[in-house]
């Protein structure tokens, strides 16, 4: 069992859950919904971490369960971004519909075939159509919140660390989902880890 893989999943799970809880406890409605999304995303990572720890033969069930919580996280992210645009119900409604279509597509229409690499890495093996859908979902759901936090909540260097740190986390997470290149997955893992560390040391200390 690859200790580095276990360390990554453990660290990422704890960092996501902790930051999610911190933002969820905010009095700011946008940050509260964003924190809820982060926390649900942390639950998804916890499920995938369990699959990696057990090196489960029933990997598809574990990955699908984690993907369900990821879909719930996207709904919360869409709600956070809708608040950025003045509680835009149309934005939120379209986001929810898109998330449902995404989950149905990845589960039933173009199902993934997750597997472990010889190095112990978890490959999601997502189909190309679903890859594109995930990329669009993340950009659509969370980038407005990143800009809002950088421009309206935090100031100066902290704001930019939050904005670009979370962008790195999202880009790295997308690479983890779509890539089957061990080197690229390792790079994405390190990038996510460092980005989370920078956020934890700045915005994570004090949530508005």
Coordinates of C-alpha atoms in Angstrom, one line a residue:
X1 CA 0.0 0.0 0.0
X2 CA 1.4 3.4 -1.1
X3 CA 1.9 5.5 2.1
X4 CA 2.1 8.7 0.0
X5 CA -1.3 8.1 -1.5
X6 CA -2.8 7.4 2.0
X7 CA -1.1 10.6 3.3
X8 CA -2.5 12.7 0.5
X9 CA -6.1 11.4 0.9
X10 CA -5.9 11.7 4.7
X11 CA -4.5 15.3 4.6
X12 CA -6.8 16.5 1.8
X13 CA -9.8 15.0 3.6
X14 CA -9.0 16.7 6.9
X15 CA -8.0 20.0 5.3
X16 CA -11.3 20.1 3.3
X17 CA -13.4 19.2 6.3
X18 CA -11.7 21.7 8.5
X19 CA -12.0 24.6 6.0
X20 CA -15.5 23.6 5.2
X21 CA -16.5 23.7 8.9
X22 CA -14.7 27.1 9.3
X23 CA -16.5 28.7 6.3
X24 CA -19.8 27.0 7.3
X25 CA -19.6 28.7 10.7
X26 CA -19.4 32.2 9.1
X27 CA -22.2 34.7 9.4
X28 CA -21.9 35.5 5.7
X29 CA -24.5 33.5 3.8
X30 CA -22.3 33.1 0.7
X31 CA -19.4 31.8 2.8
X32 CA -21.8 29.6 4.8
X33 CA -23.0 27.8 1.6
X34 CA -19.5 27.6 0.3
X35 CA -18.4 26.0 3.5
X36 CA -21.2 23.5 3.3
X37 CA -20.0 22.6 -0.2
X38 CA -16.4 22.2 1.0
X39 CA -17.5 20.0 3.9
X40 CA -19.6 17.8 1.6
X41 CA -16.6 17.6 -0.7
X42 CA -14.5 16.5 2.3
X43 CA -17.0 13.7 2.9
X44 CA -16.5 12.6 -0.7
X45 CA -12.8 12.5 -0.1
X46 CA -13.3 10.6 3.1
X47 CA -15.3 7.9 1.2
X48 CA -12.6 7.7 -1.5
X49 CA -9.9 7.6 1.2
X50 CA -11.7 4.6 2.8
X51 CA -11.7 2.8 -0.5
X52 CA -8.0 3.5 -0.9
X53 CA -7.2 2.4 2.6
X54 CA -9.1 -0.9 2.1
X55 CA -7.9 -1.3 -1.5
X56 CA -11.5 -2.3 -2.0
X57 CA -12.5 -4.8 -4.7
X58 CA -15.9 -3.1 -4.9
X59 CA -14.3 0.2 -6.0
X60 CA -17.2 1.3 -8.2
X61 CA -19.6 1.5 -5.3
X62 CA -17.2 3.6 -3.2
X63 CA -16.5 6.0 -6.1
X64 CA -20.1 6.4 -6.9
X65 CA -21.0 7.1 -3.2
X66 CA -18.3 9.7 -3.1
X67 CA -19.5 11.2 -6.4
X68 CA -23.0 11.6 -4.9
X69 CA -21.6 13.7 -2.1
X70 CA -19.5 15.6 -4.7
X71 CA -22.8 16.3 -6.5
X72 CA -24.4 17.6 -3.3
X73 CA -21.3 19.8 -2.8
X74 CA -21.8 21.3 -6.3
X75 CA -25.4 22.1 -5.3
X76 CA -24.1 24.0 -2.3
X77 CA -21.5 25.8 -4.4
X78 CA -24.1 26.8 -6.9
X79 CA -26.2 28.3 -4.0
X80 CA -23.1 30.2 -2.8
X81 CA -22.5 31.6 -6.3
X82 CA -26.2 32.4 -6.7
X83 CA -25.9 34.6 -3.5
X84 CA -23.0 36.4 -5.1
X85 CA -25.4 37.5 -7.8
X86 CA -28.1 38.6 -5.4
X87 CA -29.6 35.2 -4.6
X88 CA -30.3 34.6 -8.3
X89 CA -32.8 31.8 -8.4
X90 CA -32.3 31.2 -12.1
X91 CA -28.6 30.7 -11.7
X92 CA -29.2 28.3 -8.8
X93 CA -31.9 26.4 -10.6
X94 CA -29.9 25.8 -13.7
X95 CA -27.0 24.7 -11.6
X96 CA -29.1 22.1 -9.7
X97 CA -30.5 20.8 -13.0
X98 CA -27.0 20.6 -14.5
X99 CA -25.7 18.8 -11.4
X100 CA -28.4 16.2 -11.6
X101 CA -27.7 15.6 -15.3
X102 CA -24.0 15.3 -14.5
X103 CA -24.5 12.7 -11.9
X104 CA -27.0 10.7 -14.0
X105 CA -24.6 10.9 -17.0
X106 CA -21.5 9.7 -15.0
X107 CA -23.5 7.0 -13.3
X108 CA -25.8 5.5 -15.9
X109 CA -25.0 6.9 -19.4
X110 CA -21.2 7.0 -19.5
X111 CA -20.3 5.2 -16.3
X112 CA -16.7 5.4 -15.1
X113 CA -14.5 2.3 -14.5
X114 CA -12.4 3.2 -11.4
X115 CA -9.3 1.2 -10.7
X116 CA -6.0 1.2 -8.8
X117 CA -2.7 1.7 -10.6
X118 CA 0.3 -0.6 -9.7
X119 CA 1.6 2.3 -7.6
X120 CA -1.7 2.3 -5.5
X121 CA -3.1 5.4 -7.1
X122 CA -6.8 5.7 -7.5
X123 CA -7.9 6.3 -11.1
X124 CA -11.5 7.4 -11.6
X125 CA -11.3 6.6 -15.4
X126 CA -14.1 9.1 -16.2
X127 CA -15.4 9.1 -19.7
X128 CA -14.4 12.2 -21.9
X129 CA -17.9 13.6 -22.0
X130 CA -18.1 13.5 -18.3
X131 CA -14.7 15.0 -17.9
X132 CA -15.9 18.0 -19.9
X133 CA -19.0 18.2 -17.8
X134 CA -17.1 18.2 -14.5
X135 CA -14.7 20.9 -15.7
X136 CA -17.7 23.1 -16.6
X137 CA -19.5 22.3 -13.4
X138 CA -16.6 23.4 -11.2
X139 CA -15.8 26.6 -13.1
X140 CA -19.5 27.6 -13.2
X141 CA -20.2 26.7 -9.5
X142 CA -17.2 28.1 -7.6
X143 CA -15.3 30.7 -9.5
X144 CA -17.8 33.5 -8.7
X145 CA -17.3 32.7 -5.0
X146 CA -13.5 32.8 -5.3
X147 CA -13.7 36.3 -6.9
X148 CA -16.2 37.4 -4.3
X149 CA -13.9 36.3 -1.4
X150 CA -10.9 38.0 -2.9
X151 CA -12.6 41.2 -3.7
X152 CA -15.3 41.6 -1.0
X153 CA -14.3 39.5 2.0
X154 CA -10.5 39.4 2.3
X155 CA -8.1 42.2 1.3
X156 CA -4.7 42.3 -0.3
X157 CA -2.4 39.3 -0.2
X158 CA -4.9 37.1 1.8
X159 CA -7.5 37.7 -0.8
X160 CA -5.3 36.7 -3.7
X161 CA -4.1 33.6 -1.8
X162 CA -7.7 32.6 -1.2
X163 CA -8.6 33.2 -4.9
X164 CA -5.6 31.5 -6.5
X165 CA -5.2 28.9 -3.8
X166 CA -8.8 27.6 -4.4
X167 CA -8.3 27.8 -8.1
X168 CA -5.3 25.5 -7.8
X169 CA -7.4 23.1 -5.6
X170 CA -10.1 23.0 -8.2
X171 CA -7.7 22.5 -11.1
X172 CA -5.8 19.8 -9.2
X173 CA -9.1 18.1 -8.2
X174 CA -10.2 18.0 -11.9
X175 CA -6.9 16.5 -12.9
X176 CA -7.3 13.8 -10.2
X177 CA -10.7 13.0 -11.6
X178 CA -9.8 12.9 -15.3
X179 CA -6.2 11.9 -15.5
X180 CA -4.7 8.4 -15.7
X181 CA -1.1 9.6 -15.8
X182 CA 0.7 8.7 -12.5
X183 CA 3.1 11.6 -12.8
X184 CA 0.3 14.1 -13.5
X185 CA -1.7 12.8 -10.6
X186 CA 1.3 13.1 -8.2
X187 CA 1.8 16.7 -9.4
X188 CA -1.9 17.5 -8.9
X189 CA -1.7 16.0 -5.4
X190 CA 1.3 18.1 -4.3
X191 CA -0.3 21.3 -5.8
X192 CA -3.6 20.7 -3.9
X193 CA -1.6 20.0 -0.7
X194 CA 0.4 23.2 -1.0
X195 CA -2.6 25.3 -1.9
X196 CA -4.6 24.1 1.0
X197 CA -1.6 24.8 3.3
X198 CA -1.5 28.4 2.1
X199 CA -5.2 28.9 2.6
X200 CA -5.1 27.2 6.1
X201 CA -2.3 29.6 7.1
X202 CA -4.1 32.7 6.0
X203 CA -7.9 32.7 5.6
X204 CA -8.3 29.5 7.6
X205 CA -7.1 31.3 10.8
X206 CA -10.0 33.7 10.7
X207 CA -13.2 33.3 8.8
X208 CA -15.4 36.4 8.6

